[in-house]
Tab-separated table of C-alpha atoms in Angstrom:
chain	number	residue	atom	x	y	z
A	14	MET	CA	114.603	72.330	44.079
A	15	LYS	CA	112.952	69.705	41.374
A	16	TYR	CA	115.093	66.653	43.438
A	17	ASN	CA	113.838	68.155	46.719
A	18	SER	CA	110.534	68.645	45.410
A	19	ARG	CA	110.455	64.828	44.511
A	20	GLU	CA	112.028	63.568	47.485
A	21	GLU	CA	109.223	65.474	49.704
A	22	ASN	CA	106.645	63.782	47.514
A	23	VAL	CA	108.326	60.590	47.889
A	24	ARG	CA	108.762	60.819	51.493
A	25	ALA	CA	104.720	61.969	51.601
A	26	TYR	CA	104.058	58.874	49.656
A	27	ALA	CA	105.662	56.534	52.165
A	28	LYS	CA	103.917	58.383	55.263
A	29	ILE	CA	100.603	57.829	53.655
A	30	SER	CA	101.453	54.428	52.711
A	31	SER	CA	102.263	53.470	56.400
A	32	LEU	CA	99.602	55.088	57.949
A	33	LEU	CA	96.922	53.195	55.560
A	34	ARG	CA	98.789	49.916	56.312
A	35	THR	CA	98.802	50.624	59.881
A	36	TYR	CA	94.827	51.617	59.667
A	37	ILE	CA	94.046	48.454	57.120
A	38	ALA	CA	96.085	46.171	59.625
A	39	GLY	CA	93.850	47.897	62.840
A	40	ILE	CA	91.194	46.921	61.011
A	41	CYS	CA	91.587	43.650	60.123
A	42	PHE	CA	92.643	42.648	63.740
A	43	THR	CA	89.133	44.086	64.927
A	44	MET	CA	87.976	41.719	61.873
A	45	MET	CA	89.396	38.409	63.174
A	46	ILE	CA	88.675	38.908	66.747
A	47	ALA	CA	85.056	40.157	65.445
A	48	LEU	CA	84.901	36.894	63.126
A	49	PHE	CA	85.855	34.736	66.300
A	50	GLY	CA	83.143	36.072	68.615
A	51	TYR	CA	80.859	35.670	65.807
A	52	GLY	CA	81.707	32.176	65.344
A	53	LEU	CA	81.544	31.467	69.045
A	54	GLY	CA	77.776	33.445	69.049
A	55	LYS	CA	76.413	30.534	66.818
A	56	VAL	CA	77.784	27.771	68.764
A	57	PRO	CA	74.923	25.795	70.803
A	58	VAL	CA	75.077	26.679	74.210
A	59	PHE	CA	77.634	29.628	73.702
A	60	ASN	CA	74.973	31.291	71.474
A	61	TYR	CA	72.973	32.537	74.558
A	62	VAL	CA	75.610	35.050	75.478
A	63	GLY	CA	75.780	36.259	71.665
A	64	GLN	CA	78.532	37.509	69.405
A	65	MET	CA	79.350	41.081	70.805
A	66	ALA	CA	79.994	39.792	73.830
A	67	TRP	CA	81.572	36.865	73.068
A	68	ALA	CA	83.819	39.715	71.457
A	69	ILE	CA	84.403	41.989	73.808
A	70	ILE	CA	85.515	39.127	75.989
A	71	ILE	CA	87.922	38.325	73.633
A	72	ALA	CA	89.176	41.749	73.418
A	73	VAL	CA	89.338	41.993	77.305
A	74	VAL	CA	91.523	38.469	77.317
A	75	TYR	CA	93.430	39.818	74.924
A	76	ARG	CA	94.299	43.191	76.431
A	77	GLN	CA	95.050	41.737	79.846
A	78	ILE	CA	97.359	39.227	78.157
A	79	LEU	CA	99.134	40.672	75.773
A	80	GLY	CA	98.631	44.520	76.105
A	81	TYR	CA	96.998	47.104	73.830
A	82	PRO	CA	98.866	46.731	70.091
A	83	GLU	CA	99.758	50.326	70.306
A	84	LYS	CA	100.757	49.635	66.404
A	85	LEU	CA	97.176	49.139	65.628
A	86	ARG	CA	95.731	51.678	67.568
A	87	ALA	CA	94.543	54.034	64.538
A	88	GLY	CA	92.578	51.124	62.583
A	89	ILE	CA	91.072	50.087	66.104
A	90	GLN	CA	89.938	53.466	66.827
A	91	PHE	CA	88.539	53.621	63.249
A	92	SER	CA	86.332	50.419	63.963
A	93	SER	CA	85.436	51.466	67.452
A	94	LYS	CA	84.094	55.024	66.410
A	95	ARG	CA	83.532	55.284	62.291
A	96	LEU	CA	82.573	51.488	61.810
A	97	LEU	CA	80.099	52.385	65.037
A	98	ARG	CA	78.389	55.238	63.643
A	99	MET	CA	78.179	53.575	60.264
A	100	ALA	CA	76.769	50.074	62.180
A	101	ILE	CA	74.109	52.417	63.743
A	102	ILE	CA	73.016	54.244	60.472
A	103	LEU	CA	72.295	50.763	59.220
A	104	PHE	CA	70.542	49.445	62.153
A	105	GLY	CA	68.150	52.069	61.084
A	106	LEU	CA	66.845	49.598	58.368
A	107	LYS	CA	65.777	47.167	61.407
A	108	LEU	CA	63.020	49.777	62.312
A	109	ASN	CA	60.088	50.084	60.689
A	110	ILE	CA	58.339	53.096	61.457
A	111	ASP	CA	55.301	52.487	59.607
A	112	VAL	CA	54.524	49.223	61.817
A	113	VAL	CA	55.023	51.042	64.938
A	114	PHE	CA	52.847	53.836	63.938
A	115	HIS	CA	49.797	51.712	62.659
A	116	GLN	CA	50.182	48.353	64.588
A	117	GLY	CA	51.520	49.587	67.940
A	118	LEU	CA	50.634	52.705	69.300
A	119	ILE	CA	49.486	51.268	72.715
A	120	LEU	CA	52.153	49.071	73.070
A	121	LEU	CA	54.487	52.549	72.401
A	122	ILE	CA	53.127	54.289	75.128
A	123	ARG	CA	54.264	50.796	77.124
A	124	ASP	CA	57.490	51.396	75.423
A	125	VAL	CA	57.678	55.067	76.971
A	126	GLY	CA	56.857	53.808	80.145
A	127	THR	CA	59.652	51.115	80.158
A	128	VAL	CA	62.340	53.838	78.575
A	129	PHE	CA	61.964	56.267	81.623
A	130	PHE	CA	61.243	53.727	84.291
A	131	SER	CA	64.705	52.015	83.387
A	132	ILE	CA	66.540	55.542	83.140
A	133	ILE	CA	65.215	56.664	86.439
A	134	ILE	CA	64.883	53.601	88.358
A	135	THR	CA	68.996	52.709	87.565
A	136	MET	CA	70.021	56.251	88.152
A	137	LEU	CA	68.848	56.622	91.666
A	138	LEU	CA	69.827	53.096	92.552
A	139	ALA	CA	72.875	53.851	91.467
A	140	LYS	CA	72.469	57.437	93.758
A	141	TRP	CA	71.920	54.744	96.917
A	142	LEU	CA	74.547	52.739	96.040
A	143	LYS	CA	77.383	55.649	94.742
A	144	ALA	CA	77.631	53.869	91.690
A	145	ASP	CA	79.459	55.385	88.995
A	146	PRO	CA	76.732	57.978	87.356
A	147	HIS	CA	77.970	58.052	83.871
A	148	LEU	CA	78.062	54.148	83.538
A	149	SER	CA	75.004	53.946	85.245
A	150	LEU	CA	73.311	55.830	82.944
A	151	LEU	CA	74.537	54.067	80.124
A	152	LEU	CA	73.077	50.895	81.735
A	153	GLY	CA	69.871	52.440	82.253
A	154	ILE	CA	69.417	53.778	78.414
A	155	GLY	CA	70.717	50.248	77.340
A	156	THR	CA	68.193	48.317	79.626
A	157	GLY	CA	65.374	50.826	78.788
A	158	VAL	CA	66.168	51.133	74.870
A	159	CYS	CA	67.376	48.540	72.600
A	160	GLY	CA	70.583	47.535	74.875
A	161	ALA	CA	74.447	47.605	73.373
A	162	ALA	CA	73.343	49.557	70.214
A	163	ALA	CA	71.390	51.936	72.106
A	164	ILE	CA	74.570	52.628	74.541
A	165	ALA	CA	76.559	52.864	71.324
A	166	ALA	CA	74.359	55.217	69.658
A	167	VAL	CA	74.388	57.617	72.999
A	168	SER	CA	77.794	57.817	73.792
A	169	PRO	CA	79.524	60.041	71.639
A	170	ILE	CA	75.922	62.477	72.501
A	171	LEU	CA	76.870	62.030	76.188
A	172	LYS	CA	80.967	61.895	75.683
A	173	ALA	CA	81.254	59.175	77.434
A	174	LYS	CA	84.682	57.085	77.652
A	175	GLU	CA	85.311	53.912	75.202
A	176	GLU	CA	85.862	51.850	78.143
A	177	ASP	CA	82.447	52.794	79.738
A	178	THR	CA	80.463	52.344	76.466
A	179	ALA	CA	82.439	48.578	76.085
A	180	LEU	CA	81.823	47.919	79.950
A	181	GLY	CA	77.992	48.876	79.216
A	182	ALA	CA	77.716	46.712	75.948
A	183	GLY	CA	78.733	43.805	77.641
A	184	ILE	CA	77.103	43.919	80.740
A	185	ILE	CA	73.858	44.841	78.918
A	186	ALA	CA	74.354	41.597	76.360
A	187	LEU	CA	75.523	39.189	79.624
A	188	VAL	CA	72.715	40.476	81.917
A	189	GLY	CA	69.627	40.800	78.941
A	190	THR	CA	70.881	37.057	78.302
A	191	ILE	CA	70.809	35.843	81.767
A	192	PHE	CA	67.082	37.427	81.839
A	193	ALA	CA	65.971	35.973	78.284
A	194	ILE	CA	66.473	32.452	79.594
A	195	MET	CA	65.047	32.989	82.561
A	196	TYR	CA	61.648	33.988	80.882
A	197	THR	CA	61.841	30.959	79.109
A	198	VAL	CA	62.222	28.864	82.109
A	199	LEU	CA	59.183	30.643	83.558
A	200	ARG	CA	57.003	30.541	80.717
A	201	PRO	CA	55.384	27.243	81.422
A	202	PHE	CA	54.431	28.222	85.163
A	203	LEU	CA	52.888	31.634	84.615
A	204	PRO	CA	49.407	32.160	84.033
A	205	ILE	CA	49.157	34.447	81.106
A	206	THR	CA	48.551	34.209	77.380
A	207	SER	CA	51.154	33.551	74.450
A	208	LEU	CA	49.779	37.088	73.385
A	209	GLN	CA	50.601	38.668	76.760
A	210	TYR	CA	53.943	36.575	77.244
A	211	GLY	CA	55.239	38.238	74.095
A	212	ILE	CA	53.860	41.777	75.455
A	213	TRP	CA	56.113	41.129	78.378
A	214	SER	CA	58.904	39.823	76.631
A	215	GLY	CA	59.056	43.231	74.184
A	216	ILE	CA	58.320	45.629	76.733
A	217	SER	CA	61.062	44.551	79.377
A	218	LEU	CA	63.898	42.451	78.009
A	219	HIS	CA	66.904	44.347	76.955
A	220	GLU	CA	67.977	44.067	73.030
A	221	ILE	CA	66.201	42.388	70.699
A	222	ALA	CA	67.985	39.224	69.941
A	223	HIS	CA	66.764	38.936	73.796
A	224	VAL	CA	63.632	39.052	72.910
A	225	ALA	CA	63.612	36.738	70.401
A	226	LEU	CA	65.240	34.158	72.422
A	227	ALA	CA	62.624	34.686	75.080
A	228	ALA	CA	59.492	34.939	72.901
A	229	SER	CA	60.038	32.104	70.335
A	230	PRO	CA	58.910	29.391	72.738
A	231	GLY	CA	55.645	30.990	73.176
A	232	GLY	CA	54.722	30.617	69.287
A	233	HIS	CA	54.592	32.758	66.270
A	234	ASP	CA	51.722	35.097	67.574
A	235	ALA	CA	53.881	35.825	70.670
A	236	LEU	CA	57.019	36.121	68.915
A	237	THR	CA	55.320	39.096	66.274
A	238	ILE	CA	53.956	40.956	69.084
A	239	SER	CA	56.910	40.893	71.284
A	240	LEU	CA	58.849	42.387	68.446
A	241	LEU	CA	56.666	45.109	67.394
A	242	ALA	CA	56.739	46.150	71.441
A	243	LYS	CA	60.811	45.819	70.669
A	244	LEU	CA	60.701	47.937	67.484
A	245	GLY	CA	58.737	50.781	69.615
A	246	ARG	CA	61.831	51.010	72.133
A	247	VAL	CA	64.106	51.000	69.244
A	248	PHE	CA	62.099	53.954	67.455
A	249	LEU	CA	62.247	55.740	70.524
A	250	LEU	CA	65.824	55.861	71.049
A	251	ILE	CA	65.488	59.105	68.221
A	252	PRO	CA	63.623	61.454	70.937
A	253	LEU	CA	65.803	60.327	73.402
A	254	SER	CA	68.578	61.160	71.847
A	255	PHE	CA	67.953	64.718	70.873
A	256	LEU	CA	66.615	65.171	74.503
A	257	LEU	CA	70.169	63.631	75.877
A	258	LEU	CA	71.566	66.500	72.955
A	259	TYR	CA	69.810	69.247	74.579
A	260	TRP	CA	70.653	68.492	77.812
A	261	MET	CA	74.359	67.979	77.126
A	262	LYS	CA	74.115	71.535	75.422
A	263	ARG	CA	72.499	72.988	78.529
A	264	LYS	CA	75.122	71.440	81.058
A	265	GLY	CA	77.776	72.192	78.489
A	266	LYS	CA	76.502	76.072	79.063
A	267	ARG	CA	76.557	75.797	82.705
A	268	GLN	CA	80.016	74.542	82.481
A	269	HIS	CA	81.921	77.069	80.302
A	270	ASN	CA	80.412	76.695	76.759
A	271	THR	CA	81.725	73.428	76.325
A	272	LYS	CA	81.024	72.568	72.601
A	273	ILE	CA	78.741	69.582	71.927
A	274	GLU	CA	79.353	68.040	68.691
A	275	PHE	CA	75.829	67.292	66.670
A	276	PRO	CA	75.272	63.452	66.518
A	277	TRP	CA	74.802	63.377	62.324
A	278	PHE	CA	75.151	59.606	62.198
A	279	LEU	CA	71.271	59.889	64.164
A	280	ILE	CA	69.980	61.456	60.763
A	281	GLY	CA	71.517	58.482	59.195
A	282	PHE	CA	70.002	56.332	61.544
A	283	LEU	CA	66.380	58.453	60.550
A	284	ALA	CA	66.752	58.145	57.215
A	285	MET	CA	67.630	54.781	56.911
A	286	SER	CA	64.283	54.137	59.405
A	287	PHE	CA	62.191	56.235	56.786
A	288	PHE	CA	63.821	54.602	53.637
A	289	GLY	CA	63.092	50.795	55.152
A	290	SER	CA	59.924	51.584	56.283
A	291	PHE	CA	58.677	53.781	53.040
A	292	ILE	CA	60.562	52.843	50.176
A	293	VAL	CA	62.052	49.267	50.519
A	294	GLY	CA	58.989	46.776	49.633
A	295	LYS	CA	57.040	49.187	47.844
A	296	TYR	CA	58.946	51.341	45.955
A	297	LEU	CA	62.241	49.046	45.578
A	298	ILE	CA	62.084	45.203	45.832
A	299	PHE	CA	64.922	43.743	47.219
A	300	PRO	CA	65.178	40.026	47.431
A	301	LYS	CA	65.029	38.728	51.169
A	302	ASN	CA	68.449	36.882	50.987
A	303	ILE	CA	69.578	40.304	50.605
A	304	ILE	CA	68.224	41.987	53.558
A	305	ASN	CA	69.305	39.516	55.522
A	306	ASP	CA	72.669	39.719	54.545
A	307	ILE	CA	72.470	44.054	55.409
A	308	SER	CA	71.822	42.869	58.644
A	309	THR	CA	74.362	39.992	59.179
A	310	ILE	CA	76.731	43.093	57.868
A	311	THR	CA	75.483	45.675	60.370
A	312	THR	CA	75.716	43.275	63.427
A	313	TYR	CA	79.182	42.338	62.415
A	314	MET	CA	80.306	45.945	62.076
A	315	LEU	CA	78.804	46.824	65.214
A	316	THR	CA	80.412	43.554	66.711
A	317	MET	CA	83.897	44.750	65.211
A	318	ALA	CA	83.582	47.964	66.741
A	319	MET	CA	82.832	46.414	70.267
A	320	VAL	CA	86.202	44.844	69.996
A	321	GLY	CA	88.005	48.431	69.746
A	322	LEU	CA	86.102	49.463	72.800
A	323	GLY	CA	86.805	45.781	74.268
A	324	LEU	CA	90.265	46.596	73.985
A	325	ASN	CA	90.562	49.478	76.490
A	326	ILE	CA	89.082	47.718	79.443
A	327	HIS	CA	91.411	46.973	82.595
A	328	LEU	CA	90.043	44.282	84.669
A	329	LYS	CA	90.677	46.502	87.796
A	330	ASP	CA	88.154	48.898	86.437
A	331	LEU	CA	85.527	45.913	86.353
A	332	ARG	CA	86.156	44.976	89.403
A	333	THR	CA	86.390	48.357	91.043
A	334	LYS	CA	83.909	50.514	89.132
A	335	ALA	CA	81.174	48.391	87.401
A	336	LEU	CA	80.326	45.993	90.505
A	337	ARG	CA	77.749	48.759	91.804
A	338	PRO	CA	76.202	50.189	88.186
A	339	LEU	CA	75.627	46.391	87.636
A	340	LEU	CA	74.104	45.580	90.586
A	341	ALA	CA	71.556	48.797	90.283
A	342	MET	CA	70.911	47.837	86.669
A	343	VAL	CA	70.181	43.979	87.869
A	344	ILE	CA	67.848	45.627	90.300
A	345	ALA	CA	66.100	47.950	88.031
A	346	SER	CA	65.592	45.074	85.122
A	347	LEU	CA	64.074	42.982	88.165
A	348	LEU	CA	61.944	45.374	88.956
A	349	LEU	CA	61.004	46.514	85.138
A	350	SER	CA	60.433	42.550	84.926
A	351	LEU	CA	57.957	42.727	87.790
A	352	LEU	CA	56.029	46.009	87.135
A	353	SER	CA	55.756	45.262	83.497
A	354	TYR	CA	54.459	41.276	84.224
A	355	PHE	CA	51.319	42.723	86.721
A	356	SER	CA	50.526	45.643	84.333
A	357	LEU	CA	49.172	43.189	81.620
A	358	LYS	CA	46.361	42.226	84.476
A	359	LEU	CA	45.157	45.320	84.577
């Protein structure tokens, strides 16, 4: 009996060791592609697209040429699910709730309009174009809130497919980059002040990186007000997520009591937001380089998660499934830009 017990222990140890090696290998695989994408995102010209978009592109190309690395699936899924949630939690440090409430209440009202307009118009256009509703909803949320991070945050709530999440994140990064470049080209010809230009960028562009890219040429004041406006939209991710959770639970009850998992990582996101807003800098002083390092790690973790998601994409799906949602999102983004621009004149 002792021999059998020892043999069973050896087999169990070997099984655990094999599983652990698979996890580590898969995580390292996503880490290497993310590193490549991160490097490309720092190269002039290539940096307009951004590291997350490059990571997804590399992962998609790898999948089409070499197929999905099945032996590494466990580690890859760890990156695409667990690391994704950890990154969203850390992303909360970028949201200064105190600043939003004390300096950006008027901007927050505009931000609410941006979120609702983006989602409603995208879904109406998607219905008109007969586009995939699930991917269109993700794109509408990404357009209205904060790009790929918003898509990643709401995907577990909406029970979105990983390929839809990856497609949405890739599309939002690419389209947002194009819009940000268009803003910088148009800026010298627009009859608005630098402050108005900053507000316009902050309430209409897709991601924080896009807002910073577009607003920087307008000067320090334009950049400051644009980021404040964008922070308000990031803040709205919290109530929007709980609204979606409530909607999915109601929908689940109508569909034979389908259970919706509570997104505990959003509580972490909110906790980190409060920690960064009211503790860091007041009761706990961290050197600026440490804060920057945490931000870099957060972005890198999110990039690794995008690699895992990108490996699930088939180009056939991109051609047949994404074109109409893409068109709906582009039209909605154009309408949002125009409406928010003319609202500055009111």
